Short mmCIF file of C-alpha atoms in Angstrom, two decimals:
data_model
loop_
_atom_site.label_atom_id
_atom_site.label_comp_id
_atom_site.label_asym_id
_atom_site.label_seq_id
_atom_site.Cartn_x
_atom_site.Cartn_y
_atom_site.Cartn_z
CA UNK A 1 0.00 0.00 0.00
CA UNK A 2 1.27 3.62 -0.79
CA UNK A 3 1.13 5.84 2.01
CA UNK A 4 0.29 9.66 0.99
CA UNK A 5 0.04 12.87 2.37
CA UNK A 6 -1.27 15.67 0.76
CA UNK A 7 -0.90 19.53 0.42
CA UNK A 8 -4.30 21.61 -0.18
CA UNK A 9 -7.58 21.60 1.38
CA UNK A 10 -9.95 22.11 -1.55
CA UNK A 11 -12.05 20.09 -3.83
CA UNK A 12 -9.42 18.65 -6.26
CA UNK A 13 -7.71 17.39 -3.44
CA UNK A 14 -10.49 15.61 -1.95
CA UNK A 15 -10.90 14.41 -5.75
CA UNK A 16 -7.51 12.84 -5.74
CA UNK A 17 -7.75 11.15 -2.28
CA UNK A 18 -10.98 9.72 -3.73
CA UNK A 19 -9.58 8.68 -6.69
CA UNK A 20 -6.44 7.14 -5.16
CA UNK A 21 -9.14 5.36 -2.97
CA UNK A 22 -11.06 3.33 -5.47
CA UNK A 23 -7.48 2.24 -7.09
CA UNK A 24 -6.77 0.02 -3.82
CA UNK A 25 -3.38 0.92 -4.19
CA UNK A 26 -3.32 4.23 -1.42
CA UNK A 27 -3.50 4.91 1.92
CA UNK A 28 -4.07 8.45 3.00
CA UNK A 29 -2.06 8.99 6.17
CA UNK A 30 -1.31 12.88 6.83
CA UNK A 31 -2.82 16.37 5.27
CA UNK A 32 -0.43 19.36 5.18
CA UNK A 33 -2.58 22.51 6.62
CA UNK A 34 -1.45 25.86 7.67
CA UNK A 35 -3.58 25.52 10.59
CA UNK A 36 -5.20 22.59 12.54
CA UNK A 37 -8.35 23.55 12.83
CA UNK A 38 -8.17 24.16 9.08
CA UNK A 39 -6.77 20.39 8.58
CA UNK A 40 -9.39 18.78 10.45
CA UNK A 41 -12.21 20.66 8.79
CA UNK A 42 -11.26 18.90 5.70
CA UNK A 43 -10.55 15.63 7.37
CA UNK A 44 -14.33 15.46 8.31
CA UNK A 45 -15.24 15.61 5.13
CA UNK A 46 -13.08 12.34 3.91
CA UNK A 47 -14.49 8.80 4.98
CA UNK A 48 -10.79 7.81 5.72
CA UNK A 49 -9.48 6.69 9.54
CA UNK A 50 -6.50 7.59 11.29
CA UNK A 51 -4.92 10.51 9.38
CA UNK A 52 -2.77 12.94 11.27
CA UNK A 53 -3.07 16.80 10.76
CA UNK A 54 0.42 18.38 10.54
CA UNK A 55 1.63 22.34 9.84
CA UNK A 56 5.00 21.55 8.79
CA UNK A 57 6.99 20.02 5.64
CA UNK A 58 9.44 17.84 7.90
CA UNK A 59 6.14 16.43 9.60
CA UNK A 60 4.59 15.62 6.49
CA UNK A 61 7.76 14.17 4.93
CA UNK A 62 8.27 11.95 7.61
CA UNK A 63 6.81 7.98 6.98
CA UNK A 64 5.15 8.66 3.76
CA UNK A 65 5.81 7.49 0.25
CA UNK A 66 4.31 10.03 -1.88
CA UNK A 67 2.95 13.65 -1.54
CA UNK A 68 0.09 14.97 -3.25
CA UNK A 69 0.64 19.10 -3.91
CA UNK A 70 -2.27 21.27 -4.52
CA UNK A 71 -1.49 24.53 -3.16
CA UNK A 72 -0.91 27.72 -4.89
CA UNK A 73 1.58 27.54 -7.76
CA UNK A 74 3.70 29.72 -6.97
CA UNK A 75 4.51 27.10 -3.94
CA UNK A 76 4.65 24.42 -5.67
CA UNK A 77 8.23 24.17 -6.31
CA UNK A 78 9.50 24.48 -2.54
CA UNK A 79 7.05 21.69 -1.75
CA UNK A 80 8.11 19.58 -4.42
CA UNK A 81 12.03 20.48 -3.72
CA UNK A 82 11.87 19.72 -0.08
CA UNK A 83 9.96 16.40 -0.86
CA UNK A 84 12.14 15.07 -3.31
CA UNK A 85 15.24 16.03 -1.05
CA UNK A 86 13.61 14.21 1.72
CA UNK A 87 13.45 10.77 -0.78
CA UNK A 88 9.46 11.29 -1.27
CA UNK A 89 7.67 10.83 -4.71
CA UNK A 90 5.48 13.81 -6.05
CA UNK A 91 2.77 14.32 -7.72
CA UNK A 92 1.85 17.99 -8.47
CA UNK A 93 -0.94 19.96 -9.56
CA UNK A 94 -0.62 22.09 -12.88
CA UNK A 95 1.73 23.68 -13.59
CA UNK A 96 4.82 21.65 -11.83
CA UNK A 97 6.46 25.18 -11.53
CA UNK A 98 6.55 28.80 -12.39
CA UNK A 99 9.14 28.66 -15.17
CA UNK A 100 12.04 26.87 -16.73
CA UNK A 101 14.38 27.94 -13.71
CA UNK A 102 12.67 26.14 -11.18
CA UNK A 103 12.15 23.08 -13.29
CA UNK A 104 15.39 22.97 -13.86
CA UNK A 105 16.58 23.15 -10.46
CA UNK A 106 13.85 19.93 -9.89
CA UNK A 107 15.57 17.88 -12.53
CA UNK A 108 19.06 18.90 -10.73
CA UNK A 109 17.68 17.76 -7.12
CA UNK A 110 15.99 14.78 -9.01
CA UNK A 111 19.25 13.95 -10.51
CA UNK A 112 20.69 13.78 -6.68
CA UNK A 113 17.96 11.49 -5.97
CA UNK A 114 17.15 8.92 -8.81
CA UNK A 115 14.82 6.68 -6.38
CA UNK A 116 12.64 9.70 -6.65
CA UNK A 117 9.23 10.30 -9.62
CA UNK A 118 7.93 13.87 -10.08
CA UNK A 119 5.10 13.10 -11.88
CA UNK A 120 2.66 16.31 -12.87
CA UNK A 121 -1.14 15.25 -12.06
CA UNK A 122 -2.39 16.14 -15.82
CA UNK A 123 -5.21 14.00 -15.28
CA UNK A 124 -6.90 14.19 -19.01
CA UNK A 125 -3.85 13.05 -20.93
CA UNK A 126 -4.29 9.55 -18.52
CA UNK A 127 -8.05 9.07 -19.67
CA UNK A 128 -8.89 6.40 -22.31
CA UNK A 129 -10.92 9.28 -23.96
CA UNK A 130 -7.74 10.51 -24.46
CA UNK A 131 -5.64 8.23 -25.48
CA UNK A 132 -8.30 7.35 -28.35
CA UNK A 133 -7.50 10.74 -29.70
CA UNK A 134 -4.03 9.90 -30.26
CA UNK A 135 -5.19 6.67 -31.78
CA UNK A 136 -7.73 7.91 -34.30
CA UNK A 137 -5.70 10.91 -35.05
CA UNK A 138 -2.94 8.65 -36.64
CA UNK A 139 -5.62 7.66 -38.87
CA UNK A 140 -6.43 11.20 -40.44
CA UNK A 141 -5.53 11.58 -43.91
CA UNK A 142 -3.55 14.86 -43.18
CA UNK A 143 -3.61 16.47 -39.97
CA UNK A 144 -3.99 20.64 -40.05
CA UNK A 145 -4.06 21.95 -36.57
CA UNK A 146 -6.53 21.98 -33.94
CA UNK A 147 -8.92 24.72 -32.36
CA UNK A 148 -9.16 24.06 -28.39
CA UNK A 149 -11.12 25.55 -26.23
CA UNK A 150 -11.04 25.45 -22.02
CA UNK A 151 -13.47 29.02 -20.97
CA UNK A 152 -14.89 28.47 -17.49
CA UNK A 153 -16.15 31.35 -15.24
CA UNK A 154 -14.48 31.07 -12.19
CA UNK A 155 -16.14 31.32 -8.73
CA UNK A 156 -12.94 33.66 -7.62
CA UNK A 157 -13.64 35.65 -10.61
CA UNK A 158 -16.67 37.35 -8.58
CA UNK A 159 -14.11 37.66 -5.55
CA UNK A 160 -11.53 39.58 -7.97
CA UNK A 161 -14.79 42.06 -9.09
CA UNK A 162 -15.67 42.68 -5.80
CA UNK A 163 -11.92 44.13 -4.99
CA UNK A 164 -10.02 40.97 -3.62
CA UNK A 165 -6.94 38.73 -4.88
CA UNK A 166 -7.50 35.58 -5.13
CA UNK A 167 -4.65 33.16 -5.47
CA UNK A 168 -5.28 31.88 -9.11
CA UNK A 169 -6.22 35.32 -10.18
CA UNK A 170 -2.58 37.29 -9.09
CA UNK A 171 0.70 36.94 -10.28
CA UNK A 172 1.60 36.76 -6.84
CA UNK A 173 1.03 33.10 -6.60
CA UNK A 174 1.71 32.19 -10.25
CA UNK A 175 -2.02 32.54 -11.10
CA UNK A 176 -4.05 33.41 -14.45
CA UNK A 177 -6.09 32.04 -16.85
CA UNK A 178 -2.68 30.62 -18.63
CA UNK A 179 -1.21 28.81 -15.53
CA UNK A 180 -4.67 27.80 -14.45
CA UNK A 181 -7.49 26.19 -17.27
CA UNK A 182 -5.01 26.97 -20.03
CA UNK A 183 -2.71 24.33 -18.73
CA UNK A 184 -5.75 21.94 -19.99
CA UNK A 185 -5.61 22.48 -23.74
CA UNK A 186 -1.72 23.38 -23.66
CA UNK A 187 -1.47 20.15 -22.28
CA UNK A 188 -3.30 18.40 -24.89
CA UNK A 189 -1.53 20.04 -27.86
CA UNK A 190 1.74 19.53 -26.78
CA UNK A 191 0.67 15.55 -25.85
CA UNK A 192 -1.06 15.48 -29.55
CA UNK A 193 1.22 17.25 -31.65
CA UNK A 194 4.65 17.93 -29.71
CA UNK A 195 6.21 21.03 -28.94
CA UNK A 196 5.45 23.96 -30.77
CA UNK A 197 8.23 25.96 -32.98
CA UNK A 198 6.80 29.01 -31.76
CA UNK A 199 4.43 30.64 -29.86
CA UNK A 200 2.25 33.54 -29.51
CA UNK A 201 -0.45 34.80 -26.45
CA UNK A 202 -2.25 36.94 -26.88
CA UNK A 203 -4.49 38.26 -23.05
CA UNK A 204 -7.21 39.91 -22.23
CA UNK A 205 -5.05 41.22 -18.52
CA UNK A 206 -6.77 42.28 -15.81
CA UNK A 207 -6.40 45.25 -13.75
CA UNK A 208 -3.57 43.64 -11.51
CA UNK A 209 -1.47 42.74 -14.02
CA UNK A 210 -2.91 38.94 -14.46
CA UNK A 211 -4.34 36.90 -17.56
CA UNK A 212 -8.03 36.52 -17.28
CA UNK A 213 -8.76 35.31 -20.59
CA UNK A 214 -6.76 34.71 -23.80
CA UNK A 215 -6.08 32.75 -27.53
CA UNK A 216 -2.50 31.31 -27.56
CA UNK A 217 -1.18 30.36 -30.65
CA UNK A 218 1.16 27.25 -31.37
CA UNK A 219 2.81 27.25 -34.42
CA UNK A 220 4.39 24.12 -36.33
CA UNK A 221 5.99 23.47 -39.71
CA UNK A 222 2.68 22.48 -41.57
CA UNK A 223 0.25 23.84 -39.43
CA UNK A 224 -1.07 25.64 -36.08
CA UNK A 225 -3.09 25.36 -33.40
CA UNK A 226 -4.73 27.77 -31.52
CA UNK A 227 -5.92 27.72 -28.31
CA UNK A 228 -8.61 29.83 -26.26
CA UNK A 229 -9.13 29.85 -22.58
CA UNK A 230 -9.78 31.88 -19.90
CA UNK A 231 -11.69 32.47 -16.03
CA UNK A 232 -13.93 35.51 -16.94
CA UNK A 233 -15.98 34.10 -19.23
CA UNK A 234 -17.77 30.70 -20.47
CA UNK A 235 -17.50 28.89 -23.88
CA UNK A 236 -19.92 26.03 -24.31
CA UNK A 237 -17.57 25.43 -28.42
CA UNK A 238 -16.53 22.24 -28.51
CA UNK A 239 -12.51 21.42 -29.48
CA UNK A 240 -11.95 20.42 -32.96
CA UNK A 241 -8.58 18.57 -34.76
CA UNK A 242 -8.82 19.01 -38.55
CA UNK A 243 -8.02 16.32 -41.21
CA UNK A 244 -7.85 16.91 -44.88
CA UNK A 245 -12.05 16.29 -44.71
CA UNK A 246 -12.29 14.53 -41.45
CA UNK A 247 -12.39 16.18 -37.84
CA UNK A 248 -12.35 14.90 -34.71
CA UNK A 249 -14.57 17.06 -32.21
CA UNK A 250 -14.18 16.59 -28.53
CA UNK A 251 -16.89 18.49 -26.32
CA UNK A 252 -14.24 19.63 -23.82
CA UNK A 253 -10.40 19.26 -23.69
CA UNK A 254 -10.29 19.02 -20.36
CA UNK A 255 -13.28 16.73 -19.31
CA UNK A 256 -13.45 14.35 -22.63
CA UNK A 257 -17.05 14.26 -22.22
CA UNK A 258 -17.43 12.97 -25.46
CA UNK A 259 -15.94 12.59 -28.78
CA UNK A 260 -17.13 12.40 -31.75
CA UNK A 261 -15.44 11.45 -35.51
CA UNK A 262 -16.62 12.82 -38.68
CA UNK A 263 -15.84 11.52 -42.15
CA UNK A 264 -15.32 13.27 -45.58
CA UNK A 265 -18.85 13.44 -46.05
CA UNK A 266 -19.95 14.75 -42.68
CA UNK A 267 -21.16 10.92 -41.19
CA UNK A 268 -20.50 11.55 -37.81
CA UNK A 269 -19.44 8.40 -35.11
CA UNK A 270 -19.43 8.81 -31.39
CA UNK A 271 -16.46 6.57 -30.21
CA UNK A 272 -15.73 8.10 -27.11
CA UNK A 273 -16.23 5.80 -24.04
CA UNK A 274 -18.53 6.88 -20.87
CA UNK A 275 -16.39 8.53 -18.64
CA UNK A 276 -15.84 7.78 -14.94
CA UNK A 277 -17.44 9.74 -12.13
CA UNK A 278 -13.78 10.53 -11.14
CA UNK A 279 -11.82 11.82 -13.88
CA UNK A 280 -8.65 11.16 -11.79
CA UNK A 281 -8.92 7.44 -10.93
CA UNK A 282 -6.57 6.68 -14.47
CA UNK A 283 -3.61 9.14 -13.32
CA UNK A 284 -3.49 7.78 -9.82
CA UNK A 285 -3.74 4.52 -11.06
CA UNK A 286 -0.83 5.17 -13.62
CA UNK A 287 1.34 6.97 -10.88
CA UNK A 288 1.10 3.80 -8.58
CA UNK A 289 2.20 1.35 -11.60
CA UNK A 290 5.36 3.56 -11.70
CA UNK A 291 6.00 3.53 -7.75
CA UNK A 292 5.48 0.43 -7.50
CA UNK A 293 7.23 -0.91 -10.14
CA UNK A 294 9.62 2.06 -11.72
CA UNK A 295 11.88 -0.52 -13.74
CA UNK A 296 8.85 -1.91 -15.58
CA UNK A 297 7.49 1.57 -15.90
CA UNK A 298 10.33 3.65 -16.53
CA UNK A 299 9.78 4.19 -20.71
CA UNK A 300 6.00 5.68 -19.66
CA UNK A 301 7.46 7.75 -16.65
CA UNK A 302 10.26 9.38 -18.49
CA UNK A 303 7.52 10.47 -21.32
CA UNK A 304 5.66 11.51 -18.95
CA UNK A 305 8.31 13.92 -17.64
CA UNK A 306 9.69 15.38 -20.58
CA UNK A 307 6.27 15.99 -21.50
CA UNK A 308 5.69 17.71 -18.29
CA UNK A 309 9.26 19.86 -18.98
CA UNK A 310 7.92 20.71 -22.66
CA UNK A 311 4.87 22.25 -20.89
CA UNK A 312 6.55 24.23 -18.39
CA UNK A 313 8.52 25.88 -21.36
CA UNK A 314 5.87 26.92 -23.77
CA UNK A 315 3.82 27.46 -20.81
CA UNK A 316 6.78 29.91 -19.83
CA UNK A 317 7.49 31.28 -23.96
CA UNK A 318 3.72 32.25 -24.08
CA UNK A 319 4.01 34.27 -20.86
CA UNK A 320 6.86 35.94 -22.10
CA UNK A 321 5.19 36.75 -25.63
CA UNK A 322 2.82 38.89 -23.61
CA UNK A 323 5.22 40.36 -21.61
CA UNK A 324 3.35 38.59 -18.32
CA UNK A 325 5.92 38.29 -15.11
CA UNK A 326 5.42 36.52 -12.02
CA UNK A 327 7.67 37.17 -8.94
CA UNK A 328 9.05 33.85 -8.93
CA UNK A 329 10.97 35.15 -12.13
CA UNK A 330 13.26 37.39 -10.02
CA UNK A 331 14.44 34.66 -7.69
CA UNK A 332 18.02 33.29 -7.68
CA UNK A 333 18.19 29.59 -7.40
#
């Protein structure tokens, strides 16, 4: 059984415990909370047993195999650094870090530990949905581009109106519409089509300085793909790859709801499967093959991470197209 702690109180973290839950393979044993009181609030709202509530990193670190990480992003690096120094796996939210820099500084540490996975919890890219994307798209007579979409109001967007700063709305904590639902479809392309040879963003900013909406542009040698997301507003268009006459529409890039293949003359085929309740159950599930058996596994994991490291750079070259810095930028490392 893999013992786990986790970092965040919030509802994707009570996802993932869930998730890692109905695998069989986890065992929740500590939550990370600022506060206690904070910790156990969330505890009473798991049906787990015997889980201890701790405010430090060295407390949480201590008798566990992997860590969870689902706090602010502008944290997650120190968490993750500290974890990995202290011989713990990781699995972290989007986006692993703020930029390049810090990602590089994880391989280094990783490097210092190779018993160690980082693995970054892009949940959709585990989903058979998914991976039947890949599969039909190698069937299209000529692949040009993609349009993705990921718009969802966010519930902190009526916080930011009303004068606050929430976390995924400031650059204070690495937020914005790119580091936060544009992660989704940035994923996806990169996972689909590879890295991009250059890239263009294009925000709508907000009055601190942060994205809250925006159309990023991937370009490759034959085609491009552009992308539009963003946390003040809702899109109900669907995604769409483009063949020479077929297309494959997905109803969200994130979720994988459903998809849906249409032929040269418009016949349309639903091949998606029904997806589960828990859209995280297939990335837990993959991270435990690797911990438990990281020989067997070690072709998917390493994928996995250079994917993850592709992301974090075009994540990082779109940001810098629009001129968008965080504070994490300035540090020394």
């Amino acid at each position: 059984m893999i013992k786990f702690g986790v970092i965040g109180t919030n509802w994707i973290t009570k996802m993932f415990i869930e998730a890692a839950y109905k695998t069989g393979e986890y065992e929740l044993t500590k939550i990370y909370s600022r506060t206690e009181a904070r910790g156990e609030a969330f505890l009473n709202t798991l049906a787990v047993d015997d889980v201890d509530i701790v405010t430090t990193l060295s407390d949480l670190y201590t008798n566990i195999d992997v860590v969870y990480i689902a706090s602010p992003n502008a944290f997650h690096f120190e968490q993750s650094k500290v974890a990995i120094e202290s011989g713990v796996h990781v699995i972290v939210e989007k986006p692993t870090t703020s930029n390049p820099t810090e990602f590089s500084e994880i391989e280094r540490v990783l490097a210092q530990h190779p018993e160690v996975r980082y693995f970054e919890a892009a949940r959709h890219i585990h989903q058979p949905n998914f991976k039947l994307i890949q599969q039909t798209m190698g069937e299209l007579t000529q692949l040009q581009g993609a349009t993705l979409v990921y718009q969802k109001y966010s519930s902190r967007y009526d916080a930011y109106l009303a004068g606050e700063e929430p976390n995924v709305l400031t650059r204070t904590y690495s937020g914005g519409a790119l580091y936060d639902l544009g992660v989704y479809p940035i994923y996806a392309a990169i996972a689909l089509f590879g890295a991009p040879r250059a890239v263009q963003y294009l925000p709508t900013l907000l009055t601190n300085g942060a994205d809250g909406k925006g159309t990023a542009n991937l370009f490759y040698d034959d085609f491009n793909v552009t992308v539009l997301f963003g946390k003040s507003a809702n899109s109900y268009l669907p995604s769409e790859i483009y063949g020479l006459k077929e297309t494959l529409s997905i109803s969200n890039i994130a979720e994988l709801e459903t998809v849906t293949y249409y032929d040269g003359d418009g016949q349309q085929d639903n091949i998606g499967q029904v997806i589960d309740d828990n859209p995280m159950i297939h990335e837990a599930q993959d991270f435990a093959d690797v911990i438990n058996d990281p020989v067997g596994n070690h072709v998917r994991y390493s994928q996995w991470f250079q994917l993850a490291k592709q992301v974090n750079q075009t994540l990082f070259d779109l940001r810098s197209s629009a001129n968008i810095v965080f504070p994490a930028d300035q540090k020394e490392y």
